XYZ file of C-alpha atoms in Angstrom:
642
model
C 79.371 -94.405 151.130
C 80.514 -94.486 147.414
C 78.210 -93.619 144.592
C 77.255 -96.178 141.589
C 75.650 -94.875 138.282
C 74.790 -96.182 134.725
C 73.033 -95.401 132.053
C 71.923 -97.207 128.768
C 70.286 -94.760 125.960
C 70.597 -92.698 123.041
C 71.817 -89.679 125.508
C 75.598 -89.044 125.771
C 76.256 -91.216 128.848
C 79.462 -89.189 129.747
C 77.594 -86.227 130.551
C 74.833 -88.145 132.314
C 77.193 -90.121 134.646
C 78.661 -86.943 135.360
C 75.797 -85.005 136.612
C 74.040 -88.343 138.481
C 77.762 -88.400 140.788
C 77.133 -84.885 141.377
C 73.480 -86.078 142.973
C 75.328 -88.654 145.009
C 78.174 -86.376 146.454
C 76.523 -86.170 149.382
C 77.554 -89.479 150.034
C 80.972 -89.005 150.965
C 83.827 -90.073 148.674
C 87.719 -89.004 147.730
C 88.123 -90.274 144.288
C 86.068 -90.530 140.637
C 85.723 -92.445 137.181
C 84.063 -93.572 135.126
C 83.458 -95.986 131.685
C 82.575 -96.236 128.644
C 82.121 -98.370 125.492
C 82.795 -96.627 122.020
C 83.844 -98.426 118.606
C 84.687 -101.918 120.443
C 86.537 -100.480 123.117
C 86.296 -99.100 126.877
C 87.124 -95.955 127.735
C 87.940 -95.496 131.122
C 88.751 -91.916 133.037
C 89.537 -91.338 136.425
C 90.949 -88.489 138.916
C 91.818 -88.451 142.557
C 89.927 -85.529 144.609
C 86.675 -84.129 143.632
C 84.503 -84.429 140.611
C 85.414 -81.501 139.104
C 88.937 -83.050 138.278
C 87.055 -85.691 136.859
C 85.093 -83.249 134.612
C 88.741 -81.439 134.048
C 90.039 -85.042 132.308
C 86.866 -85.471 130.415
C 86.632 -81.986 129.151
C 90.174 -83.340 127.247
C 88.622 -86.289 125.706
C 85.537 -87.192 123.380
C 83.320 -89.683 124.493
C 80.295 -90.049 122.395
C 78.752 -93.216 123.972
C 75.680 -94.048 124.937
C 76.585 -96.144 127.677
C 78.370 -96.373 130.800
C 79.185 -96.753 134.350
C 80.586 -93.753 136.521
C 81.302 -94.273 140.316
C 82.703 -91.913 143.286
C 85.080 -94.177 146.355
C 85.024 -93.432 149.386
C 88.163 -95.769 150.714
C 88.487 -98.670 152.187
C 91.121 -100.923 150.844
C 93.911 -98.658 149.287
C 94.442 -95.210 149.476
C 92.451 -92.366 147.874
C 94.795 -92.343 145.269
C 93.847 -92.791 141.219
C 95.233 -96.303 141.005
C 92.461 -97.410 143.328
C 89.454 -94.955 142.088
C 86.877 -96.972 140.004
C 85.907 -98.552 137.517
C 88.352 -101.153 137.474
C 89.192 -103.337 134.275
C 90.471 -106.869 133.551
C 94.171 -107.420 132.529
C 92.949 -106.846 128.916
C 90.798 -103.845 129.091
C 87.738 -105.733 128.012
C 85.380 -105.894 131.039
C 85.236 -102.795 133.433
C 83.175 -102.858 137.023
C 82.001 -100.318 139.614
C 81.689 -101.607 142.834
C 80.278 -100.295 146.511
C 80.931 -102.459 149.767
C 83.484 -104.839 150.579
C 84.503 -108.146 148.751
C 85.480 -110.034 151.878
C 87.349 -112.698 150.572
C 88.857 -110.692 148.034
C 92.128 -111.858 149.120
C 91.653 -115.766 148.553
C 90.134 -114.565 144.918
C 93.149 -112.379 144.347
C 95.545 -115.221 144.657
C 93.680 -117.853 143.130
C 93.704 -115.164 139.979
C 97.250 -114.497 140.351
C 98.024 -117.810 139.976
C 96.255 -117.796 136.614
C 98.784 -115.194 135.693
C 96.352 -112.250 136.505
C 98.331 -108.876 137.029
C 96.993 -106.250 139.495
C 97.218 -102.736 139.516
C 95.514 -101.815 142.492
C 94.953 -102.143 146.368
C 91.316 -102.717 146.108
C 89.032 -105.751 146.603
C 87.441 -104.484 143.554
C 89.723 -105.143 141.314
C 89.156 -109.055 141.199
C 85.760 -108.858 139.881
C 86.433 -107.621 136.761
C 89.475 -110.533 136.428
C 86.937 -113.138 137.515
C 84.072 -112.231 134.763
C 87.118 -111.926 132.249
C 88.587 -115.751 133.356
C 85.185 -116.957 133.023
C 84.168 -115.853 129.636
C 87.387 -116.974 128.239
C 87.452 -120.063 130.246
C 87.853 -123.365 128.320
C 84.108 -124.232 126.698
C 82.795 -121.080 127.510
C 81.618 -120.618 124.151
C 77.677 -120.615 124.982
C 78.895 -118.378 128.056
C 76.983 -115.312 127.732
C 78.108 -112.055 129.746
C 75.342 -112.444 131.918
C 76.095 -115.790 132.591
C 79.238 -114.929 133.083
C 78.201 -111.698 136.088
C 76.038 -114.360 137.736
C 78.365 -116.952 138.158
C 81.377 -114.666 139.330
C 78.735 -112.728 141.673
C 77.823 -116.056 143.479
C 81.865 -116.414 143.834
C 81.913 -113.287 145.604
C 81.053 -112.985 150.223
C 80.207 -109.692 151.642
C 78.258 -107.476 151.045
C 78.567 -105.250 147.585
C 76.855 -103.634 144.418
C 77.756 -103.456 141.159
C 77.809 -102.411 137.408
C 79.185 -104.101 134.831
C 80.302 -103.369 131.202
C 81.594 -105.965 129.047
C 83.424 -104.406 125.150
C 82.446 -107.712 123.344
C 78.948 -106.877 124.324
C 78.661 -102.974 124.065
C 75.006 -102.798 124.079
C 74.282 -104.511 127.880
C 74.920 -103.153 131.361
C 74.805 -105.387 133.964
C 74.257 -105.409 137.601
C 74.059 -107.204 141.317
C 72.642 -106.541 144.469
C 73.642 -107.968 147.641
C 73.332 -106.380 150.757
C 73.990 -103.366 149.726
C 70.989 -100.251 148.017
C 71.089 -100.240 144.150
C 67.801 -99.119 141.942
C 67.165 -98.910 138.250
C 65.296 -95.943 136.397
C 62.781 -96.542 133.781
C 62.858 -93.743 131.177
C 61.370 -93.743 127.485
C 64.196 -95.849 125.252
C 66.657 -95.133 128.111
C 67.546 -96.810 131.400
C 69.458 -95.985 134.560
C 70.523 -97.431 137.402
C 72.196 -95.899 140.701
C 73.670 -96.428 144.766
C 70.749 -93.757 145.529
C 67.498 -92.654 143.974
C 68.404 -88.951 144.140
C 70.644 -89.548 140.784
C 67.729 -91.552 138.964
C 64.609 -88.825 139.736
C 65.935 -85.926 137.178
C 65.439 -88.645 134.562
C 62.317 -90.511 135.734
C 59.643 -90.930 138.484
C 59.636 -94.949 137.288
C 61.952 -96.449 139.431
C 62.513 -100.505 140.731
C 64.713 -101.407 143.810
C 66.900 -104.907 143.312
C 66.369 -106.617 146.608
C 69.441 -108.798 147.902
C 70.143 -111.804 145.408
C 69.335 -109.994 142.243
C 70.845 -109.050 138.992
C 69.190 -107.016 136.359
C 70.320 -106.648 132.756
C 69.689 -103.509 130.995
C 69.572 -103.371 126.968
C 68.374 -100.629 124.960
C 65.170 -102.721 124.582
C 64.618 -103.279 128.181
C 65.299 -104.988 131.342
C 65.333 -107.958 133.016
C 65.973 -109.378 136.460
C 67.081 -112.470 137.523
C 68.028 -114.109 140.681
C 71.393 -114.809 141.564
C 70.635 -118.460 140.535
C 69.440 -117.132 136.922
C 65.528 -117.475 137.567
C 63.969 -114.957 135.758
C 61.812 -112.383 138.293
C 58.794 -110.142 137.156
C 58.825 -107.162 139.175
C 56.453 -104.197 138.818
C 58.324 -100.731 139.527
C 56.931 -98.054 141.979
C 56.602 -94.462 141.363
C 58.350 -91.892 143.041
C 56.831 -88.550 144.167
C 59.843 -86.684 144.812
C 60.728 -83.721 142.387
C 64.159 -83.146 141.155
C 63.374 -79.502 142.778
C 63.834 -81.685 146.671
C 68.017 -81.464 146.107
C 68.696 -78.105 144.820
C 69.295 -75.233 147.624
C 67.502 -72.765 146.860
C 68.246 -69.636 148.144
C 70.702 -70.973 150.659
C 74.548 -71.115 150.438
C 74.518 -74.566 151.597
C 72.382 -78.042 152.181
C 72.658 -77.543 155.551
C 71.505 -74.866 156.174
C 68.570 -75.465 154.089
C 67.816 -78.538 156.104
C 68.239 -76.948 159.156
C 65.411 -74.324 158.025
C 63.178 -77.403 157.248
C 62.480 -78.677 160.322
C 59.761 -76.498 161.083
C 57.714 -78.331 158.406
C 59.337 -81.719 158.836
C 57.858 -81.602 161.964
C 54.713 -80.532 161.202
C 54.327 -83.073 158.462
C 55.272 -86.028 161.157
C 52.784 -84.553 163.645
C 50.014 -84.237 161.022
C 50.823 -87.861 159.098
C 50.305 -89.695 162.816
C 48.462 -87.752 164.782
C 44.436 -88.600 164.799
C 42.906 -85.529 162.591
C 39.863 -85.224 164.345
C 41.791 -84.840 167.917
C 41.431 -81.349 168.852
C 43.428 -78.785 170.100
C 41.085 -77.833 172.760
C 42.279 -79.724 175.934
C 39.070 -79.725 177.783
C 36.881 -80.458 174.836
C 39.422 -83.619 173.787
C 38.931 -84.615 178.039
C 35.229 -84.373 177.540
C 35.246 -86.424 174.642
C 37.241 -89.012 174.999
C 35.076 -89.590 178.433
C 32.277 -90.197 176.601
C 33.432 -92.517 174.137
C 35.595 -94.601 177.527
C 32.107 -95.158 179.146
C 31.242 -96.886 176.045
C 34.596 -98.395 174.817
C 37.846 -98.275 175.500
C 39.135 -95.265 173.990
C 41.640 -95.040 170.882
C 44.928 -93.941 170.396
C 44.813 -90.452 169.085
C 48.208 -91.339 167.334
C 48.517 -94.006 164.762
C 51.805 -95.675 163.789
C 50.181 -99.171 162.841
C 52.517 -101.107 165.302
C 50.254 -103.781 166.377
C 48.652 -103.057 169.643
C 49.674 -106.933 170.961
C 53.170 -105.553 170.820
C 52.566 -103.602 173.803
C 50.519 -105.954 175.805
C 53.394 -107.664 178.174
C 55.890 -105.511 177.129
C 58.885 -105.849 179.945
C 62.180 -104.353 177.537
C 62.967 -102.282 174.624
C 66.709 -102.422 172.772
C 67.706 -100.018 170.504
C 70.343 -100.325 167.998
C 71.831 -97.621 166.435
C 74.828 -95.390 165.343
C 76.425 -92.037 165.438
C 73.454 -89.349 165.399
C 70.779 -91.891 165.469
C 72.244 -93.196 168.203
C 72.115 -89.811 170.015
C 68.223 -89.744 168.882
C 67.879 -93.187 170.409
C 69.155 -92.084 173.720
C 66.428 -89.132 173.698
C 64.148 -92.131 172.583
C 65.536 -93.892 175.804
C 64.316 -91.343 178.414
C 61.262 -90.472 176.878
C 60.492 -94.339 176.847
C 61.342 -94.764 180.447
C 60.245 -91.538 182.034
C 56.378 -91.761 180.115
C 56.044 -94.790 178.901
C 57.425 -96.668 181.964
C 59.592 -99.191 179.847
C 63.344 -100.424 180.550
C 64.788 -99.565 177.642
C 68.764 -99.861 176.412
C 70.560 -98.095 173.510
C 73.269 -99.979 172.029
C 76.138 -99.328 169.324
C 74.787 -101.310 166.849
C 78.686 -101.961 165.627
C 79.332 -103.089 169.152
C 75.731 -104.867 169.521
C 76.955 -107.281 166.603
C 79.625 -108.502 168.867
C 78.619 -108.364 172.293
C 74.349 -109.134 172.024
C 72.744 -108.671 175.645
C 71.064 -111.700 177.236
C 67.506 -112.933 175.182
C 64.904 -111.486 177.095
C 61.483 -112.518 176.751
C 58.545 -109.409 175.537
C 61.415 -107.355 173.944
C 61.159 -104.894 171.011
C 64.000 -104.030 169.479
C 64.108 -101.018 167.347
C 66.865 -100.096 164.504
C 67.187 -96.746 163.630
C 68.704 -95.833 160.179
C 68.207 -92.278 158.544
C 69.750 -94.463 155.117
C 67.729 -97.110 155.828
C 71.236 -98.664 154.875
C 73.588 -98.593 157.730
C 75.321 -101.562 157.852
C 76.059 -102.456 161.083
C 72.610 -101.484 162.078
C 71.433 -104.083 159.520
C 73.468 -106.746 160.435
C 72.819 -106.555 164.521
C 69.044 -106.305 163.509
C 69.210 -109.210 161.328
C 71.433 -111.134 164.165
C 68.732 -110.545 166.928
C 65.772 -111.913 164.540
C 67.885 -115.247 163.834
C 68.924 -115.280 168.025
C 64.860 -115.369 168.147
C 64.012 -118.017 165.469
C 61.792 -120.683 166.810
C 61.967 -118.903 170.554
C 58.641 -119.724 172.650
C 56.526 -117.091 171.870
C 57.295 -114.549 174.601
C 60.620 -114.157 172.861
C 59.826 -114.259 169.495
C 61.368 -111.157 167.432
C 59.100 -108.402 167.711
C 61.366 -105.751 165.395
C 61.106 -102.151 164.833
C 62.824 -99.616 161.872
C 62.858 -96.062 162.282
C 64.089 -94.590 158.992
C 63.553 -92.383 157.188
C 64.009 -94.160 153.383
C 60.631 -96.630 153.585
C 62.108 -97.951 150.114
C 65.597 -99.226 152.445
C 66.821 -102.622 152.916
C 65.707 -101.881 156.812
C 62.273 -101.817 155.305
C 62.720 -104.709 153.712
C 64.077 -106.310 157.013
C 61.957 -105.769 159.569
C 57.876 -106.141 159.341
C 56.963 -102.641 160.529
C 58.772 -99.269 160.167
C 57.717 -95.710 161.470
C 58.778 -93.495 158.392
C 60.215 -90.239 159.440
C 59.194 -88.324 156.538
C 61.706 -85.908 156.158
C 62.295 -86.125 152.915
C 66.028 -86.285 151.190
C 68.484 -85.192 153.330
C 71.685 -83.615 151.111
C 74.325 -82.407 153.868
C 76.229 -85.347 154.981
C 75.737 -84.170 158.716
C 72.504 -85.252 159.881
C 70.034 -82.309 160.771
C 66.414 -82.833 159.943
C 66.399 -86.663 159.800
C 67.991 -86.362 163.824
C 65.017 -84.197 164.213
C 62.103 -86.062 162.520
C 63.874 -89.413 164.607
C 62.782 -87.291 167.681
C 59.730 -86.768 167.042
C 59.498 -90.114 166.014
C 60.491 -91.502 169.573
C 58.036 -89.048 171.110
C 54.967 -90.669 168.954
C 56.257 -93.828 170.342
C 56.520 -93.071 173.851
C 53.361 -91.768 174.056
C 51.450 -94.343 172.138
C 52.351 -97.156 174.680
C 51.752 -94.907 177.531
C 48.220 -94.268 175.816
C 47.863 -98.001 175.765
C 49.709 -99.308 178.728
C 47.919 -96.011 180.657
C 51.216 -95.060 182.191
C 50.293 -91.659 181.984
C 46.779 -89.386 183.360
C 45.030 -88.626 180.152
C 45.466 -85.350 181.075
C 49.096 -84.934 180.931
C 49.302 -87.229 177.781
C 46.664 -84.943 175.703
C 48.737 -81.736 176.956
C 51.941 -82.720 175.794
C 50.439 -83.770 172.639
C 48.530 -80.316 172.476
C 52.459 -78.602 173.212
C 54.077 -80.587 170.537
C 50.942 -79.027 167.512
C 52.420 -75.308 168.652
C 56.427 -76.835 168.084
C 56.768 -75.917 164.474
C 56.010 -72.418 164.975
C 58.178 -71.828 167.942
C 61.036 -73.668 166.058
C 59.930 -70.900 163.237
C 60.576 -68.335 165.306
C 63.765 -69.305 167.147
C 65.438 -69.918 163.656
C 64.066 -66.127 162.708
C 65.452 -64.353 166.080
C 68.937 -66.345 166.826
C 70.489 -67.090 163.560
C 72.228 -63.943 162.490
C 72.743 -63.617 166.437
C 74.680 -66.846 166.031
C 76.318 -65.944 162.682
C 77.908 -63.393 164.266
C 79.111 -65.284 167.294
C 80.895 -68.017 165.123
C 82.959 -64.962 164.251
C 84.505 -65.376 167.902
C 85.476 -68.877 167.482
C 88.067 -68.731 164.245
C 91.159 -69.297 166.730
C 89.162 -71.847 168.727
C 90.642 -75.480 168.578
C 88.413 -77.381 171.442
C 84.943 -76.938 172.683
C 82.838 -78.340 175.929
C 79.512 -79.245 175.760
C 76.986 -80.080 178.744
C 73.523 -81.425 179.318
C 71.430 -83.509 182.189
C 68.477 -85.593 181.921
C 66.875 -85.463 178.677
C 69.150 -83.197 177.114
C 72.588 -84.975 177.506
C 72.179 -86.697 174.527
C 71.433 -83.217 172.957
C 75.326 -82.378 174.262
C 76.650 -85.287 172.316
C 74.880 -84.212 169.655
C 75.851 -80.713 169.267
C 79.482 -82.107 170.392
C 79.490 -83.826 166.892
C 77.883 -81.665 164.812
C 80.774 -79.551 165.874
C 83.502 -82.082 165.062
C 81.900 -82.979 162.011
C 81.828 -79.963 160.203
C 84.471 -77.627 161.600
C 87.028 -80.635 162.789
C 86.911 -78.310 166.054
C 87.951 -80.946 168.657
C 84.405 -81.075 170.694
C 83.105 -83.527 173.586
C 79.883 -83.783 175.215
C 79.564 -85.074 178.948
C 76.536 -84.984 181.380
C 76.910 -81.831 183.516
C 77.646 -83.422 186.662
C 79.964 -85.078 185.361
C 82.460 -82.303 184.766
C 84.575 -82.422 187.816
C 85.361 -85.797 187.356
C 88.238 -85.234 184.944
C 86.832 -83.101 182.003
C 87.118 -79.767 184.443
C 90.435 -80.587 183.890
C 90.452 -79.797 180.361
C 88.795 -75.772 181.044
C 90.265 -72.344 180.985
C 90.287 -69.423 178.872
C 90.477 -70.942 175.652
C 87.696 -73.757 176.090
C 84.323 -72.190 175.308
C 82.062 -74.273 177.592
C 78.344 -74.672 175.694
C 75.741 -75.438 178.485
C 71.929 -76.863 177.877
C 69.993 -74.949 181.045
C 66.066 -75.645 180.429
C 63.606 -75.156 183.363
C 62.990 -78.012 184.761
C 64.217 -80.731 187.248
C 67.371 -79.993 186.824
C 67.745 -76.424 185.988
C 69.561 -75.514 189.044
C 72.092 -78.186 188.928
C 73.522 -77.263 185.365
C 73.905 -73.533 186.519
C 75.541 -74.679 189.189
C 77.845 -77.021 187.041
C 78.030 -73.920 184.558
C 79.318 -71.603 187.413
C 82.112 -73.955 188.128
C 83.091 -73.837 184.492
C 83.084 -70.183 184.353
C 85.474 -70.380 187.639
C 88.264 -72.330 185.346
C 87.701 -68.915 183.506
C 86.107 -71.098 180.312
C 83.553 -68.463 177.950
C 80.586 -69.656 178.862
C 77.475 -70.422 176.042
C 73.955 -70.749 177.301
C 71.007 -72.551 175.650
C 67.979 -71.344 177.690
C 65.211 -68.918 177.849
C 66.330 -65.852 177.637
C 64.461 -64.474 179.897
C 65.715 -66.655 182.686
C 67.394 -64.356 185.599
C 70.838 -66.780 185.503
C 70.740 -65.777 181.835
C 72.626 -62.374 182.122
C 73.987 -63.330 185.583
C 75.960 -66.524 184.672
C 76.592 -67.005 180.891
C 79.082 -64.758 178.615
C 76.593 -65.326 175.813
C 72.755 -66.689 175.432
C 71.584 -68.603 172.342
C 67.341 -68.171 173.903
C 65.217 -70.603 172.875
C 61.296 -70.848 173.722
C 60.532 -71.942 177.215
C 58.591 -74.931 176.870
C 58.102 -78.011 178.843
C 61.165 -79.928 179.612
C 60.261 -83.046 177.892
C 59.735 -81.180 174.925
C 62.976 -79.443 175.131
C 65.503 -81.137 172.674
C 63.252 -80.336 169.789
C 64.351 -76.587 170.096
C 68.080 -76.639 172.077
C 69.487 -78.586 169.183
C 68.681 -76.050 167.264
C 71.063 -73.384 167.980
C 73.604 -75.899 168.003
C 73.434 -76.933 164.289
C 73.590 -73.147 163.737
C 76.295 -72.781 165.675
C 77.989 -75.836 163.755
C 77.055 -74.656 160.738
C 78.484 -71.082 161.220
C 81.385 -71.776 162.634
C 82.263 -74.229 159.707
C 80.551 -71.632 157.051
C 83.130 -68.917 158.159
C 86.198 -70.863 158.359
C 85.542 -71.593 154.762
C 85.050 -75.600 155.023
C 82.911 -77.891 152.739
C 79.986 -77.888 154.813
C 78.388 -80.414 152.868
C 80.505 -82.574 152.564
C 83.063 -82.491 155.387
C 86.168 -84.777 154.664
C 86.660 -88.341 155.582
C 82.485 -88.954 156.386
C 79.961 -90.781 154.313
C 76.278 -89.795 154.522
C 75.234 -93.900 153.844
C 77.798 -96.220 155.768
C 77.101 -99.162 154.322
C 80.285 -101.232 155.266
C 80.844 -102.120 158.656
């Protein structure tokens, strides 16, 4: 949510900030500005809508400086209107701030300013920061007040959780800014520096980058910078290099992100399978059996997957919570079943928004897991960071025992809990979650069957040949993207007219309902709902008839049967009826108006390829009705406020 950037150089900042927004419009947002500081002065531009109205205003003005702040909103307090876009500047035009999160008591600051005499222009909490830095540096002997001094002791007035930039006119060569609870890096270039909300506007520039951590401000100069704590100790940090290329967020020959990202997951999923699974296991089922009998009459055998989670984790282990939201939290409910069904564990998903508020009983031998795609996600945080203090000096059965899934190892989650499994699917553009929901799966399958290795919940047997399934994955999701997707393209021609859709699933693919549900609703704003199968004729039937398209998940399996038989009452109510199944099933032809075939692989396995067809479905329907599929209205791809 929101985008901060900044730059310090001998580069034309305007043009800079520009292009790092344009990185970071993936983010979500519904307003633009930015700052700058030539001949004594700030220079401030800003424009309601997208950033090409921005670059409309600026194309009016010259602005030859060489530093400056740009942001994109996404709103929270005030409308997306141009009054309440950023930056935001003091009564006198002298100090100018960028800001993302949520200044919670914004309103006791606001009055206490007012009271000074402090005029405000706009509905934001924002908007008090810059008055507070300005009150303080023209405070009564606040002659040896520097403008750093001035950011730190304002940012330690300030609750929530927030990031910021800083510019100050009577000191045009600093930029200044704060972390606290909320991402910010800074890029190290030669003689120039940046900083930014999200490393994808920092890595055209430089490799060199350094993460502020909660607590810290950094001040950048041409000649450097240097970070303090919020209390104004100095901190020596040493920056990490990143080995992304700027090559990782252009599209390539596709018309969109998502689409792109969609056609990743193939190789996402390879690279998961072949970063954790043991490289000398072989594919050879009977040769692996063979083996790992010899070595078990010597030793117990290992693991053939290795996500470093201590093994003493296991040992005991009665419970696993999960805390997530939106299409992580559809992951963790995959995560759920596959936990349950091989590993043998009780496991809960929770809203982590709802989690916050409502925590279930402390009980003892529990891991609880948080999965982010951001890395960021507030609430997530927050219910993560509630259940480690709920556990402080527990007896040790109930100490915290917590788990990130994420796929940003660089995150504040990271940071948070002591062990993360890194999802490795590299940086995810379109703000509607594809391969990062996919690379979460696969996550929650290493999981699954790591503790069943360990805890022995499963025959070898079976273990070894779902692992030896999940090696030929990749190239069946290869070839399902190569036979249905101009298949689908041309169905989403059907659906123009089409204002709600049904989906259903049972068993392990429910969750794969919801999730096609949203991609739906996401993208399209196609009204879309996702219920278990059996659950239909206990109010949604009502909902069916001609105009409903009714999408139906039908794997072999254990409950094969009962979905064509909930799929043949749907197709009573005279609802078009949309398969995801083999095609060469006999109820293929027989029951469903149209097929979207997939592989036929083993049921566990399924919800790696029937999402699939969904996000192209999604994605086509969107596509054709001519919507930002990137970056569908009102959604943020970071929600970093709660």
């Amino acid at each position: 949510m929101c985008g901060i950037v900044g730059y310090i150089g001998t580069q034309v900042a305007s043009e800079i900030l520009i292009a790092g927004l344009e990185k970071l419009e993936y983010r979500g947002y519904d307003s633009a500005g930015l700052a700058t500081i030539w001949e004594g002065n700030i220079h401030s531009v800003r424009a309601k809508g997208k950033l090409y109205n921005l670059r409309e205003k600026l194309a009016q003005i010259e602005m030859p400086s060489s530093i400056g702040i740009g942001h994109t909103r996404w709103a929270t307090h005030g409308k997306p209107e141009e009054r309440n876009a950023h930056p935001h500047l003091d009564h006198k035009g002298r100090v100018a701030v960028v800001q993302n999160g949520i200044v919670e008591n914004y309103r006791e600051l606001r009055e206490e300013l007012k009271a000074k005499g402090y005029e405000f222009k706009s509905d934001t909490d924002t908007e008090v920061i810059p008055h507070l830095i300005a009150d303080i540096l023209t405070a009564k002997n606040s002659e040896k007040i520097t403008f750093l001094d001035a950011v730190i002791k304002a940012v330690n007035r300030l609750e929530g959780a927030f990031a910021i930039a800083v510019l100050c006119a009577d000191y045009p060569n600093e930029l200044i800014v704060a972390r606290q609870q909320a991402p910010l890096s800074i890029g190290l270039g030669q003689g120039e520096f940046f900083c930014a909300s999200d490393t994808p506007a920092l890595v055209p520039y430089t490799q060199a980058v350094l993460s502020l951590e909660n607590g810290e401000i950094a001040r950048l100069t041409h000649l450097g910078v240097e970070i303090y704590t919020f209390a104004g100790e100095r901190l020596h940090k040493v920056p990490r290099i990143l080995n992304w290329s700027p090559t990782l967020v252009e599209k390539h020959v596709f018309k969109h992100f998502m689409l792109k990202e969609i056609h990743e997951q193939p190789g996402v999923v390879r690279d998961c399978l072949q970063a954790y699974l043991d490289q000398e296991w072989e594919g050879d089922l009977e040769k692996t059996l063979e083996k790992s009998a010899k070595k078990s009459s010597e030793k117990k055998t290992p693991s053939p997957i290795h996500l470093s989670i201590p093994s003493s984790w296991y040992q005991d282990l009665e419970q696993i919570e999960i805390l997530a939201c939106g299409t992580s939290w559809h992951a963790s409910l995959v995560g759920k079943y596959l936990l349950e069904q091989l590993a043998g564990i009780p496991t809960i998903v929770q809203y982590a928004s709802e989690a916050r508020y409502a925590p279930t009983p402390l009980r003892p031998n529990t891991i609880t897991i948080g999965v982010t795609q951001s890395g960021e996600t507030a609430d997530t945080l927050a219910s993560l960071a509630m259940e480690q203090h709920r556990r402080v000096n527990a007896r040790p059965e109930y100490a915290a025992k917590l788990l990130g899934i994420t796929n940003r190892p660089e995150s504040s989650l990271a940071q948070l809990v002591p062990h993360i499994i890194d999802t490795r699917a590299g940086i995810e553009i379109g703000v509607a979650a594809t391969k990062t929901f996919m690379a979460q799966l696969i996550a929650f399958y290493l999981l699954a069957l790591d503790i069943a290795w360990h805890r022995q919940t499963l025959p070898q047997s079976r273990l070894l040949e779902i692992l030896k399934d999940l090696r030929q994955i990749p190239a069946q999701m290869e070839q399902l993207l190569q036979d249905q997707e101009k298949h689908i393209e041309e169905l989403a021609h059907d659906f123009n007219e089409t204002h709600d859709f049904i989906f259903l699933g049972r068993g392990i693919n429910f969750p794969i309902a919801l999730e096609g549900a949203l991609k739906l609703k996401e993208i399209s704003y196609i009204h879309a709902e996702g219920y278990p199968a059996g659950e239909m004729k206990h109010g949604p039937i009502a909902l069916l008839d001609e105009k409903v398209p009714v999408v139906a998940i039908a794997m072999p399996g254990s409950v094969y049967e009962k979905v064509i038989s909930n799929a043949q009452e749907a197709k009573a109510r005279d609802a078009r009826l949309i398969g995801v199944m083999p095609k060469e099933e006999p109820e293929a032809k027989e029951t469903f108006n149209d097929v979207l075939g997939v592989p036929c692989v083993d049921e566990i396995l399924s919800p790696i390829l029937t999402v699939i067809p969904l996000q192209l479905l999604a994605y086509h329907i969107a596509a054709r009705r001519g919507l930002d599929v990137d970056q569908p209205r009102n959604l943020a791809k970071s929600v970093t406020v709660e």
